[in-house]
Coordinates of N, CA, C and O in Angstrom, one line a residue:
M1 N -8.1 -4.3 13.0 CA -8.5 -2.9 12.6 C -9.7 -3.0 11.7 O -9.8 -3.8 10.8
T2 N -10.6 -2.1 11.9 CA -11.9 -2.1 11.1 C -11.9 -1.0 10.0 O -12.7 -1.0 9.1
S3 N -10.9 -0.1 10.1 CA -10.8 0.9 9.0 C -9.4 1.3 8.8 O -8.5 1.2 9.8
L4 N -9.1 1.7 7.7 CA -7.7 2.1 7.3 C -7.4 3.5 7.8 O -8.3 4.3 8.0
P5 N -6.1 3.8 8.1 CA -5.7 5.1 8.4 C -6.2 6.1 7.3 O -6.2 5.8 6.2
E6 N -6.5 7.3 7.8 CA -7.1 8.3 6.9 C -6.2 8.6 5.7 O -6.7 8.8 4.6
D7 N -4.9 8.7 5.9 CA -4.0 9.0 4.8 C -4.1 7.9 3.7 O -4.0 8.3 2.5
I8 N -4.2 6.7 4.1 CA -4.3 5.6 3.2 C -5.6 5.6 2.4 O -5.6 5.4 1.2
T9 N -6.6 5.8 3.1 CA -7.9 6.0 2.5 C -8.0 7.1 1.5 O -8.5 6.9 0.4
S10 N -7.4 8.2 1.8 CA -7.3 9.3 0.9 C -6.5 9.0 -0.4 O -6.9 9.4 -1.5
K11 N -5.4 8.3 -0.2 CA -4.6 7.9 -1.3 C -5.3 6.9 -2.2 O -5.2 7.0 -3.4
I12 N -6.0 6.0 -1.6 CA -6.8 5.1 -2.4 C -7.8 5.9 -3.3 O -8.0 5.6 -4.5
A13 N -8.5 6.9 -2.7 CA -9.5 7.7 -3.5 C -8.8 8.5 -4.6 O -9.3 8.6 -5.7
Q14 N -7.6 8.9 -4.3 CA -6.8 9.7 -5.3 C -6.3 8.7 -6.5 O -6.4 9.2 -7.6
L15 N -5.9 7.5 -6.2 CA -5.4 6.6 -7.2 C -6.4 5.8 -8.0 O -6.2 5.5 -9.1
F16 N -7.5 5.4 -7.3 CA -8.4 4.5 -8.0 C -9.8 5.2 -8.2 O -10.4 5.6 -7.3
H17 N -10.1 5.3 -9.5 CA -11.3 6.0 -9.9 C -12.6 5.2 -9.8 O -13.6 5.8 -9.6
S18 N -12.5 4.0 -9.9 CA -13.7 3.1 -9.8 C -14.0 2.8 -8.4 O -13.1 2.4 -7.6
A19 N -15.3 2.9 -8.0 CA -15.7 2.7 -6.7 C -15.5 1.2 -6.4 O -15.1 0.9 -5.2
A20 N -15.7 0.4 -7.3 CA -15.5 -1.1 -7.0 C -14.0 -1.4 -6.7 O -13.7 -2.1 -5.8
D21 N -13.1 -0.7 -7.5 CA -11.7 -0.9 -7.3 C -11.3 -0.3 -5.9 O -10.5 -1.0 -5.2
R22 N -11.8 0.8 -5.6 CA -11.5 1.4 -4.2 C -11.9 0.5 -3.1 O -11.2 0.2 -2.2
Q23 N -13.2 -0.1 -3.2 CA -13.6 -1.0 -2.2 C -12.7 -2.3 -2.1 O -12.4 -2.7 -1.0
Q24 N -12.4 -2.8 -3.3 CA -11.6 -4.0 -3.3 C -10.2 -3.7 -2.7 O -9.6 -4.6 -1.9
V25 N -9.6 -2.6 -3.0 CA -8.3 -2.3 -2.5 C -8.4 -2.1 -1.0 O -7.5 -2.6 -0.2
Q26 N -9.4 -1.4 -0.5 CA -9.5 -1.3 0.9 C -9.6 -2.6 1.6 O -9.0 -2.8 2.6
E27 N -10.5 -3.5 1.1 CA -10.6 -4.8 1.7 C -9.3 -5.6 1.7 O -9.0 -6.2 2.7
L28 N -8.6 -5.5 0.7 CA -7.3 -6.2 0.6 C -6.3 -5.6 1.6 O -5.6 -6.4 2.3
L29 N -6.2 -4.3 1.6 CA -5.3 -3.7 2.5 C -5.7 -3.9 4.0 O -4.8 -4.1 4.8
L30 N -6.9 -3.9 4.3 CA -7.4 -4.2 5.7 C -6.8 -5.6 6.2 O -6.6 -5.8 7.4
T31 N -6.7 -6.5 5.3 CA -6.2 -7.9 5.7 C -4.7 -7.8 6.2 O -4.3 -8.7 6.9
L32 N -4.0 -6.8 5.8 CA -2.6 -6.7 6.3 C -2.6 -6.6 7.8 O -1.5 -7.0 8.4
W33 N -3.6 -6.1 8.5 CA -3.6 -6.0 9.9 C -4.0 -7.3 10.6 O -3.9 -7.4 11.8
T34 N -4.3 -8.3 9.8 CA -4.7 -9.6 10.4 C -3.6 -10.7 10.2 O -3.9 -11.8 10.7
I35 N -2.6 -10.4 9.5 CA -1.5 -11.4 9.2 C -0.2 -11.0 9.9 O 0.1 -9.8 10.0
P36 N 0.6 -12.0 10.2 CA 1.9 -11.6 10.8 C 2.8 -11.1 9.7 O 2.9 -11.7 8.6
L37 N 3.4 -10.0 10.0 CA 4.4 -9.3 9.0 C 5.6 -9.0 9.7 O 5.6 -8.7 10.9
N38 N 6.7 -8.8 9.0 CA 7.9 -8.3 9.5 C 8.1 -6.8 9.3 O 9.2 -6.3 9.5
V39 N 7.1 -6.2 8.9 CA 7.0 -4.7 8.8 C 5.7 -4.2 9.3 O 4.8 -5.1 9.5
G40 N 5.5 -2.9 9.5 CA 4.3 -2.4 9.9 C 3.2 -2.5 8.7 O 3.5 -2.3 7.6
A41 N 2.0 -2.9 9.1 CA 0.9 -3.0 8.1 C 0.7 -1.7 7.4 O 0.5 -1.7 6.2
D42 N 0.8 -0.5 8.1 CA 0.6 0.7 7.4 C 1.7 1.0 6.4 O 1.5 1.6 5.3
Q43 N 3.0 0.6 6.8 CA 4.1 0.8 5.9 C 3.8 0.0 4.6 O 4.0 0.5 3.5
L44 N 3.5 -1.2 4.8 CA 3.3 -2.1 3.6 C 2.1 -1.6 2.8 O 2.2 -1.6 1.5
A45 N 1.0 -1.1 3.4 CA -0.1 -0.6 2.6 C 0.3 0.6 1.8 O 0.0 0.7 0.6
R46 N 1.1 1.5 2.4 CA 1.5 2.6 1.6 C 2.5 2.3 0.5 O 2.4 2.8 -0.6
G47 N 3.3 1.3 0.7 CA 4.2 0.8 -0.3 C 3.5 0.2 -1.5 O 3.8 0.4 -2.6
I48 N 2.5 -0.6 -1.1 CA 1.6 -1.2 -2.2 C 1.0 -0.1 -3.0 O 0.9 -0.3 -4.2
L49 N 0.4 0.9 -2.4 CA -0.3 2.0 -3.1 C 0.7 2.6 -4.1 O 0.3 3.0 -5.2
I50 N 1.9 2.9 -3.6 CA 2.9 3.6 -4.5 C 3.2 2.8 -5.7 O 3.2 3.2 -6.8
L51 N 3.4 1.5 -5.4 CA 3.7 0.6 -6.5 C 2.6 0.3 -7.5 O 2.7 -0.1 -8.7
S52 N 1.3 0.5 -7.0 CA 0.2 0.1 -7.8 C -0.1 1.0 -9.0 O -0.7 0.6 -10.0
N53 N 0.3 2.3 -8.9 CA -0.1 3.2 -9.9 C -1.6 3.3 -10.2 O -2.0 3.6 -11.3
G54 N -2.3 3.0 -9.2 CA -3.8 3.0 -9.3 C -4.4 2.0 -10.2 O -5.5 2.0 -10.6
Q55 N -3.6 0.9 -10.3 CA -4.0 -0.3 -11.1 C -4.4 -1.4 -10.2 O -3.5 -2.0 -9.5
M56 N -5.6 -1.8 -10.2 CA -6.1 -3.0 -9.3 C -5.3 -4.2 -9.6 O -4.9 -4.9 -8.7
E57 N -4.9 -4.4 -10.8 CA -4.1 -5.6 -11.2 C -2.8 -5.7 -10.5 O -2.3 -6.7 -10.1
E58 N -2.2 -4.5 -10.3 CA -0.9 -4.5 -9.6 C -1.0 -4.8 -8.1 O -0.2 -5.5 -7.6
V59 N -2.1 -4.3 -7.5 CA -2.4 -4.6 -6.1 C -2.5 -6.1 -6.0 O -1.9 -6.8 -5.1
E60 N -3.3 -6.7 -6.9 CA -3.6 -8.2 -6.8 C -2.3 -9.0 -7.0 O -2.1 -9.9 -6.4
K61 N -1.5 -8.5 -8.0 CA -0.2 -9.1 -8.3 C 0.7 -9.1 -7.0 O 1.4 -10.1 -6.7
I62 N 0.8 -8.0 -6.3 CA 1.6 -7.9 -5.1 C 1.1 -8.9 -4.0 O 1.9 -9.6 -3.5
F63 N -0.1 -8.9 -3.8 CA -0.7 -9.9 -2.8 C -0.5 -11.3 -3.3 O -0.1 -12.2 -2.5
A64 N -0.7 -11.6 -4.6 CA -0.5 -13.0 -5.1 C 0.9 -13.4 -5.0 O 1.2 -14.6 -4.8
S65 N 1.9 -12.5 -5.0 CA 3.3 -12.8 -5.0 C 3.8 -13.0 -3.5 O 4.9 -13.2 -3.3
N66 N 2.8 -12.9 -2.6 CA 3.2 -13.0 -1.2 C 4.2 -11.8 -0.9 O 5.1 -12.0 -0.2
F67 N 3.8 -10.7 -1.4 CA 4.5 -9.4 -1.2 C 6.0 -9.6 -1.7 O 7.0 -9.2 -1.0
Y68 N 6.1 -10.1 -2.9 CA 7.4 -10.4 -3.5 C 8.3 -11.3 -2.7 O 9.5 -11.3 -2.8
G69 N 7.7 -12.1 -1.9 CA 8.4 -13.0 -1.0 C 8.8 -12.5 0.3 O 9.0 -13.2 1.3
D70 N 8.8 -11.2 0.4 CA 9.2 -10.5 1.7 C 8.6 -9.1 1.7 O 9.0 -8.3 0.8
P71 N 7.8 -8.8 2.6 CA 7.2 -7.4 2.6 C 8.2 -6.2 2.5 O 7.9 -5.2 2.1
R72 N 9.4 -6.5 3.1 CA 10.4 -5.5 3.0 C 10.8 -5.1 1.6 O 11.1 -4.0 1.3
D73 N 10.7 -6.1 0.7 CA 11.0 -5.9 -0.7 C 10.0 -4.9 -1.3 O 10.3 -4.1 -2.2
V74 N 8.7 -5.1 -0.9 CA 7.7 -4.1 -1.4 C 8.0 -2.7 -1.0 O 8.0 -1.8 -1.8
I75 N 8.4 -2.5 0.3 CA 8.7 -1.2 0.8 C 10.0 -0.6 0.1 O 9.9 0.5 -0.3
L76 N 11.0 -1.5 0.0 CA 12.2 -1.0 -0.7 C 11.9 -0.6 -2.1 O 12.4 0.5 -2.6
N77 N 11.2 -1.4 -2.9 CA 10.8 -1.0 -4.2 C 10.0 0.3 -4.3 O 10.2 1.1 -5.2
A78 N 9.1 0.4 -3.4 CA 8.3 1.6 -3.4 C 9.1 2.9 -3.0 O 8.9 4.0 -3.5
E79 N 10.1 2.7 -2.1 CA 11.0 3.7 -1.7 C 11.7 4.2 -3.0 O 11.9 5.4 -3.2
I80 N 12.3 3.3 -3.7 CA 13.0 3.6 -4.9 C 12.1 4.3 -5.9 O 12.5 5.4 -6.5
K81 N 10.9 3.8 -6.1 CA 9.9 4.4 -7.0 C 9.6 5.8 -6.6 O 9.4 6.7 -7.5
D82 N 9.5 6.1 -5.3 CA 9.1 7.3 -4.8 C 10.3 8.3 -4.6 O 10.2 9.3 -4.0
G83 N 11.4 8.0 -5.2 CA 12.6 8.9 -5.1 C 13.4 8.7 -3.9 O 14.1 9.7 -3.5
K84 N 13.3 7.6 -3.2 CA 14.1 7.3 -2.0 C 14.0 8.3 -0.9 O 15.0 8.9 -0.5
P85 N 12.8 8.6 -0.4 CA 12.6 9.6 0.7 C 13.3 9.2 2.0 O 13.5 10.0 2.8
G86 N 13.5 7.9 2.2 CA 14.3 7.4 3.4 C 13.4 7.2 4.6 O 14.0 6.9 5.7
H87 N 12.1 7.3 4.5 CA 11.3 7.1 5.7 C 10.6 5.7 5.7 O 9.9 5.4 6.7
Y88 N 10.8 4.9 4.6 CA 10.2 3.6 4.5 C 8.7 3.6 4.9 O 8.2 2.6 5.4
F89 N 8.0 4.7 4.5 CA 6.6 4.8 4.7 C 6.1 4.7 6.1 O 5.0 4.3 6.3
N90 N 7.0 5.0 7.0 CA 6.5 5.1 8.4 C 5.7 6.4 8.6 O 4.9 6.5 9.6
L91 N 5.9 7.4 7.7 CA 5.1 8.6 7.8 C 3.9 8.6 7.0 O 3.9 8.0 5.8
P92 N 2.8 9.1 7.4 CA 1.5 9.2 6.6 C 1.8 9.9 5.3 O 2.7 10.8 5.2
F93 N 1.0 9.6 4.3 CA 1.0 10.3 3.0 C 0.6 11.8 3.4 O -0.3 12.0 4.2
R94 N 1.3 12.8 2.6 CA 0.8 14.2 2.8 C -0.3 14.4 1.9 O -0.4 13.7 0.8
N95 N -1.2 15.3 2.3 CA -2.4 15.6 1.4 C -1.9 16.2 0.1 O -1.1 17.1 0.1
N96 N -2.3 15.6 -1.0 CA -1.9 16.2 -2.3 C -3.1 16.6 -3.1 O -4.1 16.1 -3.1

């Protein structure tokens, strides 16, 4: 994949105010489509963004932890943080 889904790009712009941070987050998230995962890359990207709170350090920490050891853990933690919507980030972010 050469570009992120539009909803993820919009969420990055909403969460990260620094252009350098936006670029770095985009580059990191794009790598998700190049590695074998037991979840959808878009699901994991959305979960990472929810957990990040717009903090580059949080994104880096999630990647450095190898997605908490299991990408499903990232998604479940993000589900809890987001009020347990029950869709596991299969759905695009709504425009806010």
